[in-house]
């Protein structure tokens, strides 16, 4: 929720002379007529005409001064619900104007600044607001393009009852609407011999290293006294207990290829947007299945950065982890890098569990690098997009089929993504092919997928 007011700082910045620029055509006509009448009265010696001219000239000036002082007693706020929406979904923005002065306002014209992709700028006309009163209006915003869009600042145009002056001022507060990629519900499929989350694919750790290298912790009320580590108790002078064997959640890495050279075309129906949406769907699905998940790009950046090995650890709330990764996908763009070597350097650092990759065009060199990523994962599934088919509808199968063959030889379950393909169907097909691949791919100890 964003709030703001028109206060003394803005008054000092604008100054009373700046308020004269807000005179309307009517106000300027009254002022000109008054000055002309006063000059004629002085030349002709007509006192009554001078009084009329003085009245005509003073009226718009008085209205300007009163309006100039009144505008600083108006407060505005904005409430955005929700602050994070899926592409194509609507969000409601509620505006509230409070008159915190002792005098009623005149006619108010309200306008909120929004990016053009969210629609036209909303404008509202508010009737006279009584002293201490408030007015609330609302509008909806919608975008088919993911991203982060600022809303605001709120602009308020004040007018006096006679229509002599109009002043437009902007509040300082603004909100940000985050539009995340579309996600699709994926079917529950399982690799042979592996389970999701805390199933057969999990592995355990004792403190850090093992039975002979236990790192104790301080005694807590309710701990079993049989777990007291007497050697550490004597060393530290307080009761210390052995840590329990902690089950670790099965891991899953979703790799998104963002290389600019790997994709052609742009827009909501482009191959790159399909890959981003697919990565978002895979992340959401694996988190729902209880996996410890992270998002990795070809640049080597990993989200979330905290947790064990950069994964969303078991101590981190899944909804927070999903929100962080979805926010990253909302603004992810093409990278300037030409290869997947930095992502490979991250993956070869340890046991990564399940690996799900969304790749663009792969040449022979990059396909070889991607094939080596499989060595550090329990299972690996690749969705490869041929941008030539997406932009030109080309039916050639030579290059992409050759890349798929290299990935499959490296242990991947690799599928080509046709233009407009449905990810749930590909997901089901990948699970079926993976199950038929045999026990070799199902022998990974770090996790399966479901």
Short mmCIF file of C-alpha atoms in Angstrom, two decimals:
data_model
loop_
_atom_site.label_atom_id
_atom_site.label_comp_id
_atom_site.label_asym_id
_atom_site.label_seq_id
_atom_site.Cartn_x
_atom_site.Cartn_y
_atom_site.Cartn_z
CA UNK A 1 0.00 0.00 0.00
CA UNK A 2 1.39 3.38 -1.00
CA UNK A 3 0.36 6.64 0.60
CA UNK A 4 1.32 10.26 0.28
CA UNK A 5 0.25 13.79 0.75
CA UNK A 6 0.74 17.24 -0.69
CA UNK A 7 2.70 19.12 1.94
CA UNK A 8 4.85 22.11 2.82
CA UNK A 9 7.90 20.83 0.96
CA UNK A 10 6.02 20.92 -2.30
CA UNK A 11 4.67 24.35 -1.46
CA UNK A 12 8.19 25.70 -1.03
CA UNK A 13 9.27 24.05 -4.25
CA UNK A 14 6.35 25.38 -6.31
CA UNK A 15 5.94 28.80 -4.80
CA UNK A 16 2.84 31.02 -5.01
CA UNK A 17 3.89 32.52 -8.33
CA UNK A 18 3.98 29.04 -9.88
CA UNK A 19 0.32 28.66 -8.94
CA UNK A 20 -0.59 31.48 -11.35
CA UNK A 21 0.26 29.15 -14.23
CA UNK A 22 -2.80 27.14 -13.24
CA UNK A 23 -5.23 29.91 -14.20
CA UNK A 24 -7.87 28.62 -16.57
CA UNK A 25 -9.13 30.47 -19.65
CA UNK A 26 -11.93 31.84 -17.53
CA UNK A 27 -9.52 33.00 -14.84
CA UNK A 28 -7.22 34.68 -17.34
CA UNK A 29 -10.20 36.39 -19.01
CA UNK A 30 -11.45 37.76 -15.68
CA UNK A 31 -7.96 38.99 -14.84
CA UNK A 32 -7.50 40.67 -18.22
CA UNK A 33 -10.97 42.21 -18.11
CA UNK A 34 -10.36 43.54 -14.62
CA UNK A 35 -7.04 45.12 -15.55
CA UNK A 36 -8.56 46.66 -18.67
CA UNK A 37 -11.50 48.02 -16.70
CA UNK A 38 -9.20 49.48 -14.06
CA UNK A 39 -7.07 51.24 -16.71
CA UNK A 40 -10.15 52.66 -18.43
CA UNK A 41 -11.56 53.80 -15.09
CA UNK A 42 -8.30 55.59 -14.28
CA UNK A 43 -8.27 57.32 -17.68
CA UNK A 44 -11.97 58.26 -17.59
CA UNK A 45 -12.10 59.00 -13.89
CA UNK A 46 -14.92 56.49 -13.24
CA UNK A 47 -14.70 55.19 -9.69
CA UNK A 48 -17.56 52.68 -10.11
CA UNK A 49 -15.86 51.16 -13.15
CA UNK A 50 -12.64 50.96 -11.16
CA UNK A 51 -14.42 48.98 -8.43
CA UNK A 52 -15.81 46.57 -11.02
CA UNK A 53 -12.39 46.13 -12.60
CA UNK A 54 -10.81 45.56 -9.22
CA UNK A 55 -13.39 42.89 -8.41
CA UNK A 56 -12.80 41.12 -11.73
CA UNK A 57 -9.03 41.15 -11.29
CA UNK A 58 -8.99 40.11 -7.62
CA UNK A 59 -11.45 37.21 -7.94
CA UNK A 60 -9.15 34.81 -9.89
CA UNK A 61 -6.20 35.81 -7.71
CA UNK A 62 -8.12 35.05 -4.53
CA UNK A 63 -9.27 31.72 -5.98
CA UNK A 64 -5.66 30.87 -6.84
CA UNK A 65 -4.42 31.67 -3.32
CA UNK A 66 -7.21 29.70 -1.65
CA UNK A 67 -6.70 26.73 -3.95
CA UNK A 68 -2.96 26.91 -3.51
CA UNK A 69 -3.32 26.62 0.26
CA UNK A 70 -6.07 24.00 0.19
CA UNK A 71 -4.19 21.44 -1.89
CA UNK A 72 -1.67 20.70 0.86
CA UNK A 73 -4.40 19.27 3.06
CA UNK A 74 -5.30 16.45 0.72
CA UNK A 75 -3.82 12.99 1.25
CA UNK A 76 -3.92 10.11 -1.19
CA UNK A 77 -3.20 6.39 -0.96
CA UNK A 78 -3.16 3.40 -3.27
CA UNK A 79 -3.80 -0.25 -2.51
CA UNK A 80 -2.78 -2.94 -4.99
CA UNK A 81 -4.27 -6.42 -4.66
CA UNK A 82 -2.57 -8.66 -5.42
CA UNK A 83 0.92 -7.32 -5.94
CA UNK A 84 1.99 -10.37 -7.95
CA UNK A 85 -0.23 -11.73 -10.74
CA UNK A 86 0.15 -14.21 -13.57
CA UNK A 87 0.38 -12.86 -17.11
CA UNK A 88 -3.13 -12.39 -18.43
CA UNK A 89 -4.68 -12.05 -14.97
CA UNK A 90 -6.13 -8.85 -13.52
CA UNK A 91 -5.17 -6.90 -10.43
CA UNK A 92 -7.35 -4.34 -8.70
CA UNK A 93 -6.01 -0.94 -7.73
CA UNK A 94 -7.95 1.03 -5.14
CA UNK A 95 -7.36 4.77 -4.77
CA UNK A 96 -8.36 6.76 -1.74
CA UNK A 97 -8.37 10.53 -1.31
CA UNK A 98 -8.73 12.03 2.18
CA UNK A 99 -9.53 15.65 2.88
CA UNK A 100 -7.66 16.33 6.11
CA UNK A 101 -8.38 20.06 6.16
CA UNK A 102 -11.18 21.96 7.85
CA UNK A 103 -12.60 23.22 4.57
CA UNK A 104 -14.39 21.25 1.87
CA UNK A 105 -12.61 20.82 -1.43
CA UNK A 106 -13.86 21.77 -4.83
CA UNK A 107 -14.07 19.47 -7.80
CA UNK A 108 -11.19 16.98 -7.86
CA UNK A 109 -9.86 15.22 -10.93
CA UNK A 110 -7.80 12.13 -10.15
CA UNK A 111 -5.36 10.41 -12.51
CA UNK A 112 -2.97 7.54 -11.87
CA UNK A 113 0.09 6.95 -14.02
CA UNK A 114 0.34 3.42 -15.40
CA UNK A 115 2.56 1.96 -18.16
CA UNK A 116 0.86 1.69 -21.52
CA UNK A 117 1.06 -2.13 -21.47
CA UNK A 118 -1.36 -2.13 -18.53
CA UNK A 119 -3.98 -0.11 -20.36
CA UNK A 120 -5.06 3.54 -20.58
CA UNK A 121 -4.47 5.91 -17.71
CA UNK A 122 -7.43 5.83 -15.34
CA UNK A 123 -9.10 9.18 -14.72
CA UNK A 124 -11.80 9.99 -12.18
CA UNK A 125 -13.83 13.08 -11.33
CA UNK A 126 -14.64 13.43 -7.64
CA UNK A 127 -17.35 15.65 -6.30
CA UNK A 128 -16.83 18.07 -3.48
CA UNK A 129 -15.20 16.29 -0.51
CA UNK A 130 -16.39 17.50 2.85
CA UNK A 131 -13.98 18.37 5.65
CA UNK A 132 -12.53 15.16 7.06
CA UNK A 133 -14.23 13.16 4.31
CA UNK A 134 -12.83 10.62 1.90
CA UNK A 135 -13.52 9.23 -1.54
CA UNK A 136 -12.55 5.80 -2.90
CA UNK A 137 -12.37 4.67 -6.51
CA UNK A 138 -10.85 1.61 -8.13
CA UNK A 139 -9.71 0.32 -11.49
CA UNK A 140 -8.20 -2.86 -12.93
CA UNK A 141 -4.91 -3.47 -14.69
CA UNK A 142 -3.91 -6.41 -16.85
CA UNK A 143 -0.84 -7.37 -18.85
CA UNK A 144 -0.10 -10.26 -21.18
CA UNK A 145 3.61 -9.54 -20.85
CA UNK A 146 5.57 -10.52 -17.76
CA UNK A 147 7.63 -7.86 -16.00
CA UNK A 148 7.64 -5.34 -13.18
CA UNK A 149 5.50 -2.27 -13.77
CA UNK A 150 5.41 0.89 -11.61
CA UNK A 151 2.03 2.35 -10.69
CA UNK A 152 2.07 6.03 -9.88
CA UNK A 153 2.66 8.60 -8.83
CA UNK A 154 -0.94 9.61 -8.30
CA UNK A 155 -1.84 12.96 -9.83
CA UNK A 156 -4.51 15.24 -8.39
CA UNK A 157 -6.02 18.20 -10.19
CA UNK A 158 -7.76 20.70 -7.94
CA UNK A 159 -10.24 23.33 -9.11
CA UNK A 160 -11.98 26.16 -7.32
CA UNK A 161 -15.80 26.44 -7.30
CA UNK A 162 -15.71 29.25 -9.88
CA UNK A 163 -13.44 27.40 -12.32
CA UNK A 164 -10.82 30.14 -12.21
CA UNK A 165 -7.80 27.95 -11.46
CA UNK A 166 -6.67 24.36 -11.85
CA UNK A 167 -3.59 23.00 -10.13
CA UNK A 168 -2.09 19.59 -10.86
CA UNK A 169 0.18 18.01 -8.30
CA UNK A 170 1.64 14.51 -7.94
CA UNK A 171 2.01 12.43 -4.81
CA UNK A 172 5.41 10.89 -4.20
CA UNK A 173 4.38 7.30 -3.42
CA UNK A 174 4.05 4.55 -5.99
CA UNK A 175 3.57 0.76 -6.12
CA UNK A 176 5.02 -1.98 -8.28
CA UNK A 177 2.99 -4.67 -9.99
CA UNK A 178 4.89 -7.88 -10.72
CA UNK A 179 3.55 -9.93 -13.61
CA UNK A 180 4.97 -13.46 -13.47
CA UNK A 181 4.99 -15.99 -16.32
CA UNK A 182 2.01 -18.22 -16.91
CA UNK A 183 2.19 -21.61 -15.24
CA UNK A 184 0.44 -24.81 -16.18
CA UNK A 185 -0.48 -27.66 -13.81
CA UNK A 186 1.69 -30.66 -14.60
CA UNK A 187 0.69 -34.31 -14.25
CA UNK A 188 2.17 -36.45 -11.50
CA UNK A 189 4.68 -38.81 -13.10
CA UNK A 190 7.44 -40.73 -11.36
CA UNK A 191 10.81 -42.07 -12.38
CA UNK A 192 11.27 -45.80 -11.82
CA UNK A 193 12.67 -46.55 -8.37
CA UNK A 194 12.56 -42.94 -7.20
CA UNK A 195 10.08 -40.88 -5.29
CA UNK A 196 9.41 -37.24 -4.80
CA UNK A 197 10.35 -35.01 -1.94
CA UNK A 198 10.95 -37.14 1.12
CA UNK A 199 10.55 -40.47 -0.69
CA UNK A 200 13.05 -43.13 -1.65
CA UNK A 201 15.23 -40.59 -3.38
CA UNK A 202 16.12 -38.71 -0.20
CA UNK A 203 19.47 -38.85 1.56
CA UNK A 204 20.44 -38.16 5.13
CA UNK A 205 23.20 -36.31 6.93
CA UNK A 206 24.51 -36.58 10.47
CA UNK A 207 25.44 -33.10 11.62
CA UNK A 208 28.05 -32.47 8.91
CA UNK A 209 30.32 -35.43 8.25
CA UNK A 210 29.22 -38.68 9.93
CA UNK A 211 29.10 -40.81 13.05
CA UNK A 212 32.72 -40.15 14.00
CA UNK A 213 32.56 -36.41 13.39
CA UNK A 214 29.42 -35.33 15.23
CA UNK A 215 28.92 -31.63 15.85
CA UNK A 216 26.87 -31.36 19.06
CA UNK A 217 24.51 -28.61 20.06
CA UNK A 218 23.34 -27.22 23.38
CA UNK A 219 20.80 -29.13 25.41
CA UNK A 220 17.18 -28.04 24.96
CA UNK A 221 14.26 -28.74 27.23
CA UNK A 222 12.72 -32.06 26.23
CA UNK A 223 15.86 -33.58 24.63
CA UNK A 224 16.44 -37.26 25.33
CA UNK A 225 19.19 -37.61 27.93
CA UNK A 226 20.45 -40.67 26.05
CA UNK A 227 21.64 -38.28 23.35
CA UNK A 228 23.94 -36.36 25.71
CA UNK A 229 27.45 -36.14 24.29
CA UNK A 230 29.55 -36.38 27.45
CA UNK A 231 32.88 -35.56 25.85
CA UNK A 232 31.57 -32.25 24.52
CA UNK A 233 29.77 -31.61 27.81
CA UNK A 234 33.06 -31.88 29.69
CA UNK A 235 34.78 -29.68 27.13
CA UNK A 236 32.24 -26.83 27.05
CA UNK A 237 31.05 -27.03 30.65
CA UNK A 238 27.37 -27.40 29.73
CA UNK A 239 25.11 -30.17 28.58
CA UNK A 240 25.61 -30.92 24.88
CA UNK A 241 23.58 -33.40 22.84
CA UNK A 242 24.20 -35.16 19.54
CA UNK A 243 22.26 -33.82 16.62
CA UNK A 244 19.66 -36.14 15.21
CA UNK A 245 19.99 -37.59 11.78
CA UNK A 246 18.37 -35.02 9.53
CA UNK A 247 16.55 -36.08 6.37
CA UNK A 248 17.32 -33.81 3.43
CA UNK A 249 14.74 -33.03 0.84
CA UNK A 250 15.29 -34.34 -2.65
CA UNK A 251 16.84 -31.69 -4.86
CA UNK A 252 15.82 -30.37 -8.23
CA UNK A 253 17.58 -27.81 -10.42
CA UNK A 254 15.64 -26.09 -13.18
CA UNK A 255 18.06 -24.79 -15.80
CA UNK A 256 16.88 -22.01 -18.10
CA UNK A 257 18.88 -21.19 -21.21
CA UNK A 258 18.61 -17.41 -21.76
CA UNK A 259 21.29 -16.94 -24.43
CA UNK A 260 20.21 -14.36 -26.98
CA UNK A 261 21.79 -16.39 -29.77
CA UNK A 262 19.65 -19.40 -28.85
CA UNK A 263 16.28 -17.80 -29.58
CA UNK A 264 14.68 -15.91 -32.43
CA UNK A 265 11.54 -13.85 -32.36
CA UNK A 266 9.83 -11.97 -29.58
CA UNK A 267 6.43 -11.53 -28.00
CA UNK A 268 4.15 -13.64 -25.82
CA UNK A 269 4.15 -16.53 -28.32
CA UNK A 270 7.90 -16.67 -28.89
CA UNK A 271 10.11 -19.64 -28.09
CA UNK A 272 11.87 -17.77 -25.29
CA UNK A 273 8.61 -16.94 -23.54
CA UNK A 274 7.58 -20.59 -23.82
CA UNK A 275 10.84 -21.62 -22.15
CA UNK A 276 10.37 -19.09 -19.34
CA UNK A 277 6.79 -20.24 -18.78
CA UNK A 278 7.93 -23.86 -18.82
CA UNK A 279 10.60 -23.19 -16.22
CA UNK A 280 8.03 -21.44 -14.01
CA UNK A 281 5.63 -24.39 -14.32
CA UNK A 282 8.38 -26.88 -13.46
CA UNK A 283 9.48 -24.86 -10.42
CA UNK A 284 5.95 -24.56 -9.07
CA UNK A 285 5.26 -28.26 -9.63
CA UNK A 286 8.44 -29.49 -7.94
CA UNK A 287 7.91 -27.23 -4.94
CA UNK A 288 4.41 -28.60 -4.55
CA UNK A 289 5.88 -32.11 -4.57
CA UNK A 290 8.16 -31.29 -1.64
CA UNK A 291 11.45 -30.88 -3.49
CA UNK A 292 14.21 -28.48 -2.54
CA UNK A 293 14.38 -26.45 -5.74
CA UNK A 294 16.55 -23.80 -7.31
CA UNK A 295 16.54 -21.86 -10.57
CA UNK A 296 19.76 -21.75 -12.55
CA UNK A 297 20.47 -19.80 -15.74
CA UNK A 298 23.22 -20.12 -18.33
CA UNK A 299 24.97 -17.15 -16.68
CA UNK A 300 25.61 -19.27 -13.58
CA UNK A 301 23.28 -17.25 -11.35
CA UNK A 302 21.27 -19.35 -8.90
CA UNK A 303 18.01 -18.42 -7.16
CA UNK A 304 17.55 -18.59 -4.23
CA UNK A 305 21.11 -17.89 -3.23
CA UNK A 306 20.81 -18.98 0.40
CA UNK A 307 20.20 -22.47 1.67
CA UNK A 308 22.36 -25.52 1.13
CA UNK A 309 24.10 -25.29 -2.21
CA UNK A 310 21.89 -22.42 -3.31
CA UNK A 311 18.68 -24.45 -2.99
CA UNK A 312 15.50 -23.43 -1.25
CA UNK A 313 16.27 -25.29 1.96
CA UNK A 314 13.81 -27.07 4.18
CA UNK A 315 13.90 -24.18 6.63
CA UNK A 316 12.72 -21.72 4.00
CA UNK A 317 9.03 -21.44 3.36
CA UNK A 318 8.07 -22.86 -0.01
CA UNK A 319 5.80 -19.94 -0.83
CA UNK A 320 8.63 -17.47 -0.21
CA UNK A 321 10.97 -19.56 -2.34
CA UNK A 322 8.43 -19.76 -5.14
CA UNK A 323 7.79 -16.02 -4.97
CA UNK A 324 11.50 -15.22 -5.17
CA UNK A 325 12.05 -17.45 -8.19
CA UNK A 326 8.88 -16.26 -9.91
CA UNK A 327 9.96 -12.64 -9.40
CA UNK A 328 13.26 -13.52 -11.07
CA UNK A 329 11.47 -15.12 -14.02
CA UNK A 330 9.22 -12.08 -14.30
CA UNK A 331 12.16 -9.90 -15.32
CA UNK A 332 14.59 -12.42 -16.81
CA UNK A 333 15.89 -11.38 -20.22
CA UNK A 334 18.33 -12.61 -22.81
CA UNK A 335 21.93 -12.92 -21.72
CA UNK A 336 24.88 -11.84 -23.82
CA UNK A 337 26.76 -15.06 -23.11
CA UNK A 338 27.32 -17.45 -25.95
CA UNK A 339 27.72 -20.67 -23.99
CA UNK A 340 26.58 -22.88 -21.13
CA UNK A 341 30.00 -23.26 -19.49
CA UNK A 342 29.18 -21.10 -16.46
CA UNK A 343 26.08 -23.15 -15.70
CA UNK A 344 28.14 -26.32 -16.09
CA UNK A 345 30.70 -25.00 -13.59
CA UNK A 346 27.91 -24.58 -11.03
CA UNK A 347 26.44 -28.01 -11.68
CA UNK A 348 29.68 -29.92 -11.47
CA UNK A 349 30.25 -28.72 -7.92
CA UNK A 350 28.19 -31.46 -6.28
CA UNK A 351 25.24 -33.81 -6.34
CA UNK A 352 22.38 -31.85 -7.92
CA UNK A 353 19.54 -34.39 -7.82
CA UNK A 354 17.06 -34.04 -10.65
CA UNK A 355 17.99 -31.65 -13.47
CA UNK A 356 15.33 -30.16 -15.74
CA UNK A 357 16.63 -28.05 -18.62
CA UNK A 358 14.89 -25.70 -21.04
CA UNK A 359 17.24 -25.04 -23.95
CA UNK A 360 17.10 -22.93 -27.07
CA UNK A 361 19.16 -23.63 -30.18
CA UNK A 362 22.19 -25.78 -29.41
CA UNK A 363 25.18 -26.09 -31.67
CA UNK A 364 27.42 -29.13 -31.43
CA UNK A 365 29.73 -27.53 -28.86
CA UNK A 366 26.94 -26.41 -26.52
CA UNK A 367 25.15 -29.73 -26.88
CA UNK A 368 28.35 -31.44 -25.71
CA UNK A 369 28.56 -29.12 -22.69
CA UNK A 370 24.91 -29.79 -21.84
CA UNK A 371 25.44 -33.54 -22.18
CA UNK A 372 28.18 -33.41 -19.51
CA UNK A 373 25.80 -31.77 -17.03
CA UNK A 374 24.01 -35.10 -16.63
CA UNK A 375 26.98 -36.63 -14.79
CA UNK A 376 26.17 -34.80 -11.54
CA UNK A 377 22.44 -35.44 -11.47
CA UNK A 378 20.29 -38.40 -10.57
CA UNK A 379 18.12 -37.87 -13.64
CA UNK A 380 18.04 -35.22 -16.35
CA UNK A 381 15.20 -34.11 -18.62
CA UNK A 382 15.70 -31.61 -21.45
CA UNK A 383 13.17 -29.65 -23.47
CA UNK A 384 14.88 -28.31 -26.60
CA UNK A 385 13.32 -25.53 -28.66
CA UNK A 386 14.31 -25.03 -32.28
CA UNK A 387 13.67 -21.33 -32.90
CA UNK A 388 13.65 -21.92 -36.65
CA UNK A 389 10.46 -23.91 -36.32
CA UNK A 390 8.93 -21.26 -34.09
CA UNK A 391 9.65 -18.30 -36.35
CA UNK A 392 9.43 -19.80 -39.83
CA UNK A 393 7.62 -23.08 -39.33
CA UNK A 394 10.51 -24.95 -40.92
CA UNK A 395 10.06 -28.70 -40.95
CA UNK A 396 13.73 -29.66 -41.06
CA UNK A 397 14.73 -32.24 -38.44
CA UNK A 398 18.46 -32.59 -39.04
CA UNK A 399 20.12 -30.18 -36.59
CA UNK A 400 17.71 -30.53 -33.66
CA UNK A 401 17.53 -34.31 -33.95
CA UNK A 402 21.30 -34.48 -33.92
CA UNK A 403 21.42 -32.38 -30.74
CA UNK A 404 18.79 -34.56 -29.13
CA UNK A 405 20.85 -37.64 -29.96
CA UNK A 406 23.92 -36.12 -28.26
CA UNK A 407 21.92 -35.32 -25.14
CA UNK A 408 20.39 -38.79 -25.01
CA UNK A 409 23.82 -40.38 -25.35
CA UNK A 410 24.86 -38.28 -22.37
CA UNK A 411 22.01 -39.69 -20.28
CA UNK A 412 19.35 -37.03 -20.81
CA UNK A 413 15.72 -37.68 -21.53
CA UNK A 414 15.53 -35.13 -24.34
CA UNK A 415 12.41 -33.95 -26.16
CA UNK A 416 11.96 -31.47 -29.00
CA UNK A 417 9.39 -28.71 -28.40
CA UNK A 418 7.22 -27.92 -31.38
CA UNK A 419 5.58 -24.47 -31.77
CA UNK A 420 2.58 -24.18 -29.49
CA UNK A 421 3.31 -27.48 -27.74
CA UNK A 422 1.57 -28.12 -24.40
CA UNK A 423 4.02 -28.64 -21.56
CA UNK A 424 1.76 -31.07 -19.61
CA UNK A 425 1.77 -33.47 -22.58
CA UNK A 426 5.55 -33.20 -22.96
CA UNK A 427 5.93 -33.68 -19.22
CA UNK A 428 3.89 -36.89 -19.36
CA UNK A 429 5.82 -38.09 -22.39
CA UNK A 430 9.15 -37.42 -20.67
CA UNK A 431 8.04 -39.44 -17.65
CA UNK A 432 6.99 -42.31 -19.88
CA UNK A 433 10.29 -42.32 -21.77
CA UNK A 434 12.24 -42.04 -18.56
CA UNK A 435 10.44 -45.00 -17.04
CA UNK A 436 11.22 -47.08 -20.11
CA UNK A 437 14.87 -46.11 -20.06
CA UNK A 438 15.61 -48.78 -17.44
CA UNK A 439 17.17 -48.96 -14.04
CA UNK A 440 20.34 -47.11 -15.07
CA UNK A 441 18.80 -43.67 -14.88
CA UNK A 442 16.71 -44.58 -11.81
CA UNK A 443 19.78 -45.39 -9.69
CA UNK A 444 20.58 -41.76 -8.73
CA UNK A 445 20.61 -41.26 -4.97
CA UNK A 446 19.73 -37.59 -4.87
CA UNK A 447 16.17 -37.57 -6.02
CA UNK A 448 13.58 -38.31 -8.60
CA UNK A 449 10.86 -36.25 -10.08
CA UNK A 450 7.15 -36.36 -9.83
#
